[in-house]
Short mmCIF file of C-alpha atoms in Angstrom, two decimals:
data_model
loop_
_atom_site.label_atom_id
_atom_site.label_comp_id
_atom_site.label_asym_id
_atom_site.label_seq_id
_atom_site.Cartn_x
_atom_site.Cartn_y
_atom_site.Cartn_z
CA MET A 1 -57.94 -10.44 23.32
CA PRO A 2 -60.52 -11.50 25.86
CA LYS A 3 -62.55 -14.66 25.66
CA ARG A 4 -65.62 -14.14 23.56
CA GLY A 5 -68.65 -16.26 22.81
CA LEU A 6 -70.20 -16.31 19.37
CA LEU A 7 -67.58 -13.79 18.27
CA LYS A 8 -69.25 -11.01 20.20
CA ARG A 9 -67.46 -7.86 21.23
CA ILE A 10 -67.06 -7.85 24.99
CA ILE A 11 -66.54 -4.83 27.14
CA ILE A 12 -65.45 -5.42 30.68
CA LEU A 13 -65.51 -2.92 33.49
CA LEU A 14 -62.40 -3.39 35.59
CA SER A 15 -61.54 -1.26 38.61
CA GLY A 16 -63.66 1.60 37.34
CA MET A 17 -62.08 1.59 33.84
CA THR A 18 -63.56 0.34 30.61
CA MET A 19 -61.39 -2.29 28.93
CA VAL A 20 -62.17 -3.18 25.34
CA ALA A 21 -61.61 -6.60 23.85
CA GLY A 22 -58.43 -7.09 21.93
CA CYS A 23 -56.29 -4.03 22.60
CA ALA A 24 -53.79 -3.05 25.25
CA PRO A 25 -55.50 -0.92 27.90
CA GLU A 26 -56.51 2.59 26.99
CA GLN A 27 -56.32 4.78 30.10
CA PRO A 28 -56.94 8.48 29.78
CA GLN A 29 -56.19 9.30 33.39
CA GLN A 30 -54.61 6.51 35.40
CA LEU A 31 -52.26 3.58 35.18
CA ILE A 32 -53.37 0.06 35.93
CA THR A 33 -52.03 -0.93 39.32
CA PRO A 34 -51.79 -4.71 39.18
CA GLU A 35 -52.25 -6.79 42.24
CA PRO A 36 -49.00 -8.30 43.50
CA PHE A 37 -48.04 -11.64 42.04
CA LEU A 38 -49.77 -14.36 43.98
CA SER A 39 -47.98 -16.90 46.12
CA GLU A 40 -48.42 -20.04 44.11
CA SER A 41 -47.66 -23.70 44.51
CA PRO A 42 -44.56 -24.96 42.70
CA PHE A 43 -44.96 -25.50 38.98
CA SER A 44 -42.79 -27.80 36.90
CA THR A 45 -40.87 -25.54 34.54
CA PRO A 46 -38.33 -26.38 31.87
CA GLU A 47 -34.68 -26.12 32.74
CA ILE A 48 -33.00 -22.87 31.73
CA VAL A 49 -31.03 -23.44 28.55
CA ILE A 50 -28.12 -21.08 27.99
CA VAL A 51 -27.94 -20.31 24.29
CA GLN A 52 -24.82 -18.78 22.78
CA ARG A 53 -26.13 -16.70 19.91
CA SER A 54 -23.91 -15.69 17.02
CA ALA A 55 -24.43 -12.74 14.73
CA ILE A 56 -27.08 -13.37 12.10
CA THR A 57 -25.70 -14.09 8.63
CA SER A 58 -27.19 -14.75 5.21
CA ALA A 59 -27.36 -18.45 6.11
CA ASP A 60 -29.91 -17.48 8.78
CA PHE A 61 -32.30 -15.76 6.34
CA LEU A 62 -35.83 -16.87 7.27
CA LYS A 63 -38.50 -18.06 4.86
CA VAL A 64 -41.63 -20.15 5.24
CA ASN A 65 -41.67 -23.88 4.58
CA GLY A 66 -45.20 -25.16 5.13
CA LYS A 67 -46.12 -24.32 8.72
CA GLU A 68 -42.51 -23.76 9.72
CA VAL A 69 -40.18 -20.79 9.59
CA CYS A 70 -36.77 -22.03 8.47
CA LYS A 71 -33.29 -20.67 8.06
CA ASP A 72 -31.28 -20.71 4.81
CA TYR A 73 -34.13 -19.22 2.77
CA GLY A 74 -36.56 -21.90 3.95
CA LYS A 75 -34.29 -24.88 3.29
CA GLY A 76 -32.58 -25.13 6.68
CA GLU A 77 -33.29 -25.53 10.38
CA ALA A 78 -36.79 -24.72 11.63
CA VAL A 79 -36.96 -21.77 14.04
CA LYS A 80 -39.54 -20.95 16.68
CA LEU A 81 -39.48 -17.20 17.21
CA ARG A 82 -39.82 -16.28 20.89
CA GLY A 83 -39.32 -12.81 22.29
CA THR A 84 -40.97 -9.54 23.20
CA ASN A 85 -42.46 -6.37 21.80
CA VAL A 86 -40.81 -2.99 22.24
CA GLY A 87 -44.03 -1.08 22.79
CA GLY A 88 -43.81 2.61 23.70
CA TYR A 89 -40.50 3.19 21.94
CA MET A 90 -41.14 4.50 18.43
CA LEU A 91 -44.84 5.05 19.18
CA GLN A 92 -45.93 6.09 22.65
CA GLU A 93 -48.99 4.87 24.52
CA PHE A 94 -49.36 7.03 27.61
CA TRP A 95 -50.71 4.28 29.86
CA MET A 96 -47.27 2.67 29.60
CA THR A 97 -44.90 5.58 28.88
CA PRO A 98 -43.85 8.56 31.02
CA THR A 99 -45.76 11.24 29.13
CA ALA A 100 -48.69 13.01 30.78
CA TYR A 101 -52.21 13.25 29.44
CA ASN A 102 -53.28 16.88 28.93
CA TYR A 103 -56.79 18.20 28.23
CA GLU A 104 -56.54 21.96 28.62
CA ASN A 105 -54.67 24.37 26.32
CA TYR A 106 -53.65 21.40 24.14
CA LYS A 107 -55.33 18.00 24.02
CA VAL A 108 -52.52 15.46 24.29
CA THR A 109 -53.50 11.80 24.50
CA CYS A 110 -51.51 10.10 21.74
CA GLU A 111 -48.36 10.27 19.61
CA MET A 112 -49.92 12.49 16.93
CA ASP A 113 -50.86 14.97 19.66
CA ILE A 114 -47.23 14.98 20.80
CA TYR A 115 -46.04 15.74 17.27
CA MET A 116 -48.61 18.45 16.66
CA THR A 117 -48.29 20.12 20.07
CA LEU A 118 -44.50 20.25 20.00
CA THR A 119 -44.55 21.52 16.41
CA ASP A 120 -47.03 24.24 17.31
CA ARG A 121 -44.99 25.28 20.34
CA PHE A 122 -41.42 24.95 19.04
CA GLY A 123 -41.48 24.19 15.30
CA GLU A 124 -41.15 20.91 13.43
CA GLU A 125 -37.36 20.73 13.62
CA THR A 126 -37.36 21.05 17.42
CA MET A 127 -40.25 18.59 17.64
CA ARG A 128 -38.16 15.99 15.81
CA SER A 129 -35.20 16.76 18.04
CA LEU A 130 -37.26 16.30 21.23
CA VAL A 131 -38.83 13.06 20.02
CA GLY A 132 -35.29 11.97 19.17
CA VAL A 133 -34.21 12.54 22.77
CA TYR A 134 -36.98 10.24 23.94
CA GLN A 135 -36.18 7.52 21.41
CA ASP A 136 -32.40 7.78 21.85
CA ASN A 137 -32.79 7.03 25.53
CA TYR A 138 -35.75 4.65 25.65
CA TRP A 139 -33.92 1.73 24.07
CA THR A 140 -30.16 1.25 24.27
CA GLU A 141 -27.62 -1.49 23.70
CA ALA A 142 -28.14 -2.58 27.30
CA ASP A 143 -31.74 -3.49 26.46
CA PHE A 144 -30.58 -5.74 23.61
CA ASP A 145 -28.22 -7.39 26.06
CA ASN A 146 -31.11 -7.98 28.47
CA CYS A 147 -33.01 -9.73 25.70
CA VAL A 148 -30.00 -11.91 24.90
CA GLU A 149 -29.63 -12.83 28.56
CA LEU A 150 -33.25 -13.95 28.65
CA GLY A 151 -32.71 -16.18 25.61
CA MET A 152 -34.91 -14.29 23.15
CA ASN A 153 -34.34 -14.74 19.44
CA VAL A 154 -36.79 -12.11 18.13
CA ILE A 155 -38.08 -8.62 18.88
CA ARG A 156 -41.29 -7.28 17.39
CA LEU A 157 -40.71 -3.57 16.83
CA PRO A 158 -43.84 -1.38 16.60
CA VAL A 159 -43.36 1.66 14.34
CA TRP A 160 -45.73 4.25 12.93
CA TYR A 161 -45.76 6.04 9.64
CA MET A 162 -44.54 9.38 11.01
CA ASN A 163 -41.24 7.72 11.88
CA PHE A 164 -40.62 7.82 8.13
CA VAL A 165 -42.47 10.83 6.70
CA ASP A 166 -43.38 14.41 7.59
CA PHE A 167 -46.85 15.92 7.94
CA ASN A 168 -47.09 16.16 4.14
CA GLY A 169 -46.27 12.52 3.59
CA GLU A 170 -42.77 13.23 2.27
CA PHE A 171 -39.95 10.96 3.41
CA ILE A 172 -37.68 12.66 5.93
CA PRO A 173 -33.89 12.60 5.26
CA ASP A 174 -33.08 10.26 8.18
CA ALA A 175 -36.17 8.07 7.75
CA PHE A 176 -34.30 4.81 8.29
CA ASP A 177 -31.46 5.80 10.60
CA ARG A 178 -33.04 4.55 13.82
CA LEU A 179 -34.46 1.41 12.27
CA ASP A 180 -31.09 0.66 10.65
CA TRP A 181 -29.39 1.01 14.04
CA PHE A 182 -31.95 -1.19 15.80
CA ILE A 183 -31.73 -3.96 13.21
CA ASP A 184 -27.92 -3.82 13.14
CA GLU A 185 -27.59 -4.07 16.93
CA ALA A 186 -30.13 -6.89 17.15
CA GLY A 187 -28.44 -8.84 14.39
CA LYS A 188 -25.03 -8.60 16.07
CA ARG A 189 -26.58 -10.43 19.02
CA GLY A 190 -28.37 -13.13 17.04
CA ILE A 191 -31.82 -11.57 17.43
CA TYR A 192 -34.27 -11.23 14.56
CA VAL A 193 -36.52 -8.18 14.15
CA ILE A 194 -40.16 -8.10 13.04
CA ILE A 195 -41.04 -4.67 11.66
CA ASP A 196 -44.60 -4.01 12.83
CA MET A 197 -46.64 -1.18 11.28
CA HIS A 198 -48.42 -0.25 14.50
CA GLY A 199 -49.76 3.04 13.19
CA ALA A 200 -50.75 3.45 9.53
CA PRO A 201 -51.41 6.77 7.78
CA GLY A 202 -54.80 8.03 8.92
CA SER A 203 -55.01 5.36 11.66
CA GLN A 204 -56.36 1.85 11.13
CA SER A 205 -58.19 1.76 14.46
CA GLY A 206 -58.71 5.27 15.86
CA SER A 207 -57.01 4.01 19.04
CA ASP A 208 -54.04 5.60 20.75
CA HIS A 209 -51.80 2.64 19.92
CA SER A 210 -52.16 3.59 16.24
CA GLY A 211 -50.82 7.08 16.96
CA VAL A 212 -54.27 8.71 16.76
CA ASP A 213 -56.81 8.75 19.58
CA GLY A 214 -60.40 8.95 18.41
CA GLY A 215 -61.84 8.77 21.91
CA ASN A 216 -65.43 7.59 21.67
CA HIS A 217 -65.41 7.93 17.88
CA LYS A 218 -62.75 5.46 16.88
CA LYS A 219 -64.34 4.32 13.63
CA GLU A 220 -64.74 7.92 12.46
CA ALA A 221 -61.09 8.57 13.36
CA SER A 222 -59.96 5.60 11.26
CA GLU A 223 -59.20 7.57 8.13
CA PHE A 224 -57.06 4.74 6.84
CA PHE A 225 -60.26 2.84 6.06
CA PHE A 226 -62.97 5.49 5.95
CA GLY A 227 -63.54 9.05 4.76
CA ASP A 228 -62.33 11.21 1.89
CA ASN A 229 -58.64 10.65 2.65
CA ALA A 230 -58.71 6.85 2.87
CA LYS A 231 -57.33 6.14 -0.62
CA LYS A 232 -54.56 8.71 -0.19
CA ASN A 233 -53.62 7.24 3.17
CA GLN A 234 -53.62 3.73 1.77
CA LYS A 235 -51.33 4.77 -1.09
CA LEU A 236 -48.87 6.27 1.40
CA PHE A 237 -49.07 3.02 3.36
CA TYR A 238 -48.09 1.03 0.26
CA ASP A 239 -45.32 3.52 -0.55
CA ILE A 240 -43.84 3.24 2.95
CA TRP A 241 -43.87 -0.53 2.82
CA ALA A 242 -42.23 -0.48 -0.61
CA ARG A 243 -39.45 1.76 0.75
CA ILE A 244 -39.00 -0.48 3.80
CA ALA A 245 -38.75 -3.49 1.48
CA GLN A 246 -36.17 -1.70 -0.66
CA GLN A 247 -34.14 -0.88 2.44
CA TYR A 248 -34.08 -4.40 3.90
CA SER A 249 -34.64 -6.76 0.96
CA ASP A 250 -31.33 -8.58 1.51
CA ASN A 251 -31.09 -8.18 5.27
CA PRO A 252 -31.28 -11.54 7.08
CA VAL A 253 -31.90 -9.91 10.48
CA VAL A 254 -35.42 -8.90 9.43
CA ALA A 255 -37.68 -11.85 10.23
CA GLY A 256 -40.66 -10.36 8.46
CA TYR A 257 -42.86 -7.42 7.58
CA ASP A 258 -45.91 -7.18 9.88
CA LEU A 259 -48.32 -5.27 7.64
CA LEU A 260 -50.89 -3.72 9.98
CA ASN A 261 -51.47 -3.88 13.71
CA GLU A 262 -54.99 -4.67 14.99
CA PRO A 263 -57.06 -3.28 12.11
CA TYR A 264 -60.49 -2.05 13.28
CA CYS A 265 -59.65 -3.05 16.88
CA THR A 266 -62.43 -1.98 19.28
CA TYR A 267 -65.15 -1.54 16.66
CA ARG A 268 -64.53 -4.88 14.92
CA TYR A 269 -67.94 -6.14 16.07
CA SER A 270 -69.82 -2.83 16.21
CA SER A 271 -68.95 -1.10 12.94
CA GLY A 272 -72.33 -1.61 11.29
CA LEU A 273 -70.53 -3.43 8.46
CA THR A 274 -70.86 -7.13 7.79
CA ASP A 275 -68.00 -9.56 8.31
CA LYS A 276 -67.78 -9.94 4.54
CA GLU A 277 -67.48 -6.18 4.03
CA LEU A 278 -64.80 -5.82 6.69
CA HIS A 279 -62.90 -8.85 5.42
CA THR A 280 -62.99 -7.73 1.79
CA MET A 281 -61.77 -4.24 2.64
CA LEU A 282 -58.91 -5.51 4.80
CA TRP A 283 -57.85 -8.44 2.65
CA ASP A 284 -57.70 -6.30 -0.48
CA ILE A 285 -55.41 -3.87 1.37
CA TYR A 286 -53.26 -6.77 2.52
CA ASP A 287 -53.08 -7.99 -1.07
CA ASN A 288 -52.07 -4.56 -2.40
CA ALA A 289 -49.38 -4.24 0.29
CA TYR A 290 -48.19 -7.77 -0.45
CA LYS A 291 -47.78 -6.90 -4.13
CA ALA A 292 -46.03 -3.59 -3.38
CA ILE A 293 -43.53 -5.39 -1.14
CA ARG A 294 -42.98 -8.29 -3.54
CA LYS A 295 -41.96 -5.87 -6.31
CA GLU A 296 -39.03 -4.82 -4.12
CA ASP A 297 -38.39 -7.91 -2.02
CA PRO A 298 -39.23 -11.45 -3.16
CA ASP A 299 -37.84 -13.20 -0.10
CA HIS A 300 -38.93 -11.80 3.25
CA ILE A 301 -41.87 -13.24 5.15
CA ILE A 302 -44.98 -11.06 5.07
CA ILE A 303 -47.05 -11.21 8.26
CA MET A 304 -50.80 -10.55 8.29
CA GLU A 305 -52.87 -9.98 11.42
CA ALA A 306 -56.33 -11.23 12.24
CA THR A 307 -58.79 -9.08 14.13
CA TRP A 308 -59.33 -11.19 16.08
CA ASP A 309 -59.61 -14.85 15.09
CA PRO A 310 -58.50 -17.13 12.23
CA VAL A 311 -61.85 -16.61 10.52
CA ASP A 312 -60.72 -13.01 9.97
CA LEU A 313 -57.92 -14.13 7.62
CA PRO A 314 -58.38 -15.84 4.25
CA ASP A 315 -56.90 -19.08 3.05
CA PRO A 316 -53.69 -17.67 1.50
CA SER A 317 -54.37 -19.58 -1.72
CA LEU A 318 -57.37 -17.31 -2.30
CA TYR A 319 -54.97 -14.48 -3.13
CA GLY A 320 -51.99 -16.56 -4.21
CA TRP A 321 -49.93 -15.44 -1.22
CA THR A 322 -46.75 -17.37 -0.51
CA ASN A 323 -44.10 -17.04 2.19
CA VAL A 324 -46.60 -15.51 4.61
CA MET A 325 -47.17 -15.88 8.34
CA TYR A 326 -50.46 -15.28 10.16
CA GLN A 327 -50.59 -13.42 13.47
CA TYR A 328 -53.02 -13.31 16.40
CA HIS A 329 -53.32 -11.32 19.63
CA ASN A 330 -54.92 -12.42 22.89
CA TYR A 331 -55.89 -10.37 25.96
CA LEU A 332 -58.36 -11.08 28.75
CA TYR A 333 -59.05 -7.92 30.76
CA ASP A 334 -60.62 -9.81 33.60
CA LYS A 335 -59.51 -12.35 36.16
CA TYR A 336 -56.08 -10.72 36.46
CA ASN A 337 -55.07 -13.36 38.99
CA ASN A 338 -56.22 -16.22 36.74
CA GLU A 339 -59.28 -17.03 38.83
CA ASN A 340 -60.83 -20.30 37.64
CA ASN A 341 -57.87 -20.64 35.23
CA ALA A 342 -59.49 -17.95 33.07
CA GLN A 343 -56.31 -16.44 31.66
CA VAL A 344 -54.93 -19.80 30.56
CA ALA A 345 -58.30 -20.94 29.20
CA SER A 346 -58.58 -17.77 27.10
CA LEU A 347 -55.18 -18.34 25.52
CA LYS A 348 -55.88 -22.04 24.98
CA LYS A 349 -59.12 -21.19 23.21
CA LYS A 350 -57.25 -18.94 20.78
CA ILE A 351 -54.54 -21.56 20.19
CA ASP A 352 -57.19 -24.20 19.49
CA LEU A 353 -58.92 -21.91 16.98
CA VAL A 354 -55.62 -21.38 15.17
CA ILE A 355 -54.76 -25.07 15.07
CA ASN A 356 -58.24 -26.20 14.05
CA LYS A 357 -58.42 -23.69 11.20
CA GLY A 358 -55.48 -25.50 9.72
CA TYR A 359 -54.03 -22.85 7.42
CA ASP A 360 -50.77 -24.09 5.88
CA VAL A 361 -48.79 -21.15 7.24
CA PRO A 362 -46.75 -20.55 10.39
CA SER A 363 -48.57 -18.79 13.23
CA LEU A 364 -47.38 -16.02 15.55
CA MET A 365 -49.02 -15.00 18.82
CA GLY A 366 -47.73 -11.49 18.35
CA GLU A 367 -49.23 -9.86 21.46
CA PHE A 368 -50.53 -11.33 24.69
CA ASN A 369 -50.22 -10.88 28.44
CA LEU A 370 -51.11 -13.36 31.16
CA MET A 371 -51.39 -10.73 33.87
CA SER A 372 -50.63 -11.18 37.58
CA ASN A 373 -50.33 -14.90 38.18
CA THR A 374 -46.90 -16.27 37.33
CA GLN A 375 -48.21 -19.81 37.08
CA ALA A 376 -50.67 -18.61 34.42
CA TRP A 377 -47.69 -17.24 32.49
CA GLN A 378 -45.88 -20.56 32.76
CA LYS A 379 -48.89 -22.62 31.72
CA GLY A 380 -49.70 -20.28 28.85
CA LEU A 381 -46.16 -20.23 27.46
CA GLN A 382 -46.03 -24.02 27.73
CA LEU A 383 -49.25 -24.20 25.68
CA LEU A 384 -47.74 -21.97 22.99
CA ASN A 385 -44.52 -23.99 22.88
CA ASP A 386 -46.40 -27.30 22.78
CA ALA A 387 -48.53 -26.00 19.90
CA GLY A 388 -45.45 -24.97 17.93
CA LEU A 389 -46.46 -21.30 17.70
CA SER A 390 -43.99 -18.45 17.68
CA TRP A 391 -44.71 -15.70 20.20
CA THR A 392 -43.80 -12.20 21.38
CA ILE A 393 -45.14 -10.99 24.72
CA TRP A 394 -46.51 -7.50 25.32
CA THR A 395 -44.27 -5.89 26.40
CA TYR A 396 -40.65 -5.19 27.34
CA LYS A 397 -41.04 -2.06 29.49
CA VAL A 398 -43.83 -0.07 31.14
CA LYS A 399 -44.04 2.64 33.75
CA GLY A 400 -44.95 1.75 37.31
CA SER A 401 -43.66 -0.59 39.97
CA ASN A 402 -44.17 -4.35 39.80
CA ASN A 403 -46.39 -3.68 36.78
CA ASN A 404 -46.98 -7.07 35.21
CA TRP A 405 -47.41 -5.57 31.74
CA GLY A 406 -43.62 -5.22 31.43
CA LEU A 407 -40.47 -7.27 31.93
CA TYR A 408 -38.93 -4.00 33.07
CA ASN A 409 -40.54 -1.09 34.94
CA HIS A 410 -39.54 2.56 35.16
CA ASN A 411 -40.58 5.17 37.69
CA ILE A 412 -39.64 8.61 36.41
CA ARG A 413 -41.23 12.02 36.09
CA GLU A 414 -43.93 12.33 33.44
CA VAL A 415 -43.28 14.93 30.76
CA ASN A 416 -46.14 17.28 29.89
CA VAL A 417 -45.51 18.37 26.31
CA ALA A 418 -48.23 21.02 26.54
CA THR A 419 -46.79 22.91 29.52
CA ASP A 420 -43.17 21.88 30.14
CA SER A 421 -40.40 24.04 28.70
CA GLU A 422 -38.18 22.67 25.95
CA GLU A 423 -35.42 22.16 28.53
CA GLU A 424 -37.77 20.34 30.91
CA ILE A 425 -38.92 18.04 28.12
CA ARG A 426 -35.35 17.25 27.13
CA GLU A 427 -34.40 16.56 30.73
CA GLY A 428 -37.45 14.41 31.41
CA TRP A 429 -37.22 12.33 28.26
CA SER A 430 -33.49 11.82 28.74
CA GLN A 431 -34.41 9.65 31.75
CA VAL A 432 -36.68 7.17 29.92
CA GLY A 433 -33.96 4.54 29.75
CA ASN A 434 -33.93 4.12 33.53
CA SER A 435 -35.71 0.94 34.54
CA VAL A 436 -35.57 -2.01 36.92
CA PRO A 437 -36.28 -5.66 36.15
CA ASN A 438 -39.65 -7.14 37.05
CA THR A 439 -37.72 -9.96 38.67
CA LYS A 440 -40.52 -12.31 39.65
CA LEU A 441 -42.02 -12.30 36.16
CA ILE A 442 -38.62 -12.63 34.47
CA ASN A 443 -37.57 -15.56 36.66
CA ALA A 444 -40.88 -17.33 36.10
CA ILE A 445 -40.85 -17.18 32.30
CA ARG A 446 -37.12 -17.20 31.44
CA PRO A 447 -36.96 -20.97 30.68
CA TYR A 448 -39.71 -20.80 28.06
CA PHE A 449 -37.76 -18.64 25.62
CA THR A 450 -35.28 -21.45 24.96
CA ALA A 451 -37.28 -24.58 25.85
CA PRO A 452 -37.16 -27.32 23.18
#
């Protein structure tokens, strides 16, 4: 989230594109081409610590103890969670994934458009099969091994509701197969998983990263909060979380349940509603989801996101919440090369807000990116580690070459789901696992995953 004064919504025009505070870039037609990493003076970095991770067992089950996350159901060793997001895997965002925007015979700008277009062209069964090809290949065991090699101990996994249900809101037969596999493979390697509801039924933001793209009418497209279907969508949201909690209630690999990604997002400060109205609506939904999960799972950490600052979350005692973690995101879509230390200052401002608010809960910087200056990355990660916050960078993989939004980059043909044949789609999406390391970024930040 960009710097903001007096909690105002800031819109920044960068390279001819409008970037909106707080969300990963929305690009209907082109990919951000970052400037090359700058040549910088040496920066004192921690030594690389090689950590031998063992498979996660019940003794590693995480719970909250004050402001710490601790093993052994909250009674053991404190853990700082440090890792990455797997954006673009179970929910595509076209600015970072190899799927083409289309505006002619079918409008295709988001994951829901993929589902609807492929269903209209080939039927729902084939749609699921084609999406399966993409997901089967996007993330493999080799990617887990890359995360282990970097020293990560957590992955935040964005999902959306259609991973679990069909167009009618009925659970599909294999609703948990992919998530089961992901959690099992991570746990074997000593990596925790945060399950992040990135796209709720009806869309909580009207932005493409929720699975629905509302264009210039994002509030109106947010049928999770507004409109005649809001209550129905919220009930399905609670039902999905209850089923997830049933599935993983005893699973120590799951670090926590991240209830809702970036609610409101771009219209947080322009909705026409007061802060109190927005807070009450969101916090009541959080409370209902908390209760639905606790009926099935008394032990896992429940993670709640602020949009955008600590003032946007309540003191947990107001609702009687326990074993919860609060999450924040931070992006500055300006000063990509950290001119005047702007990137680092933006992150420091957010960290200071979190610390000064003083909630007696652990804090997670769940999404952030420090752009094109490797020294900014190093300084920012040092700030997070010094503050004792857990963190997951955005993101693991993006399309492009030397694209600083990803630890790994892939350059492959873009699939056009509106015009490509079924065979062309299968062939194109079978290549999405091909990527190369963003070596300069990886080498710069590797020590911070395991630093004391």
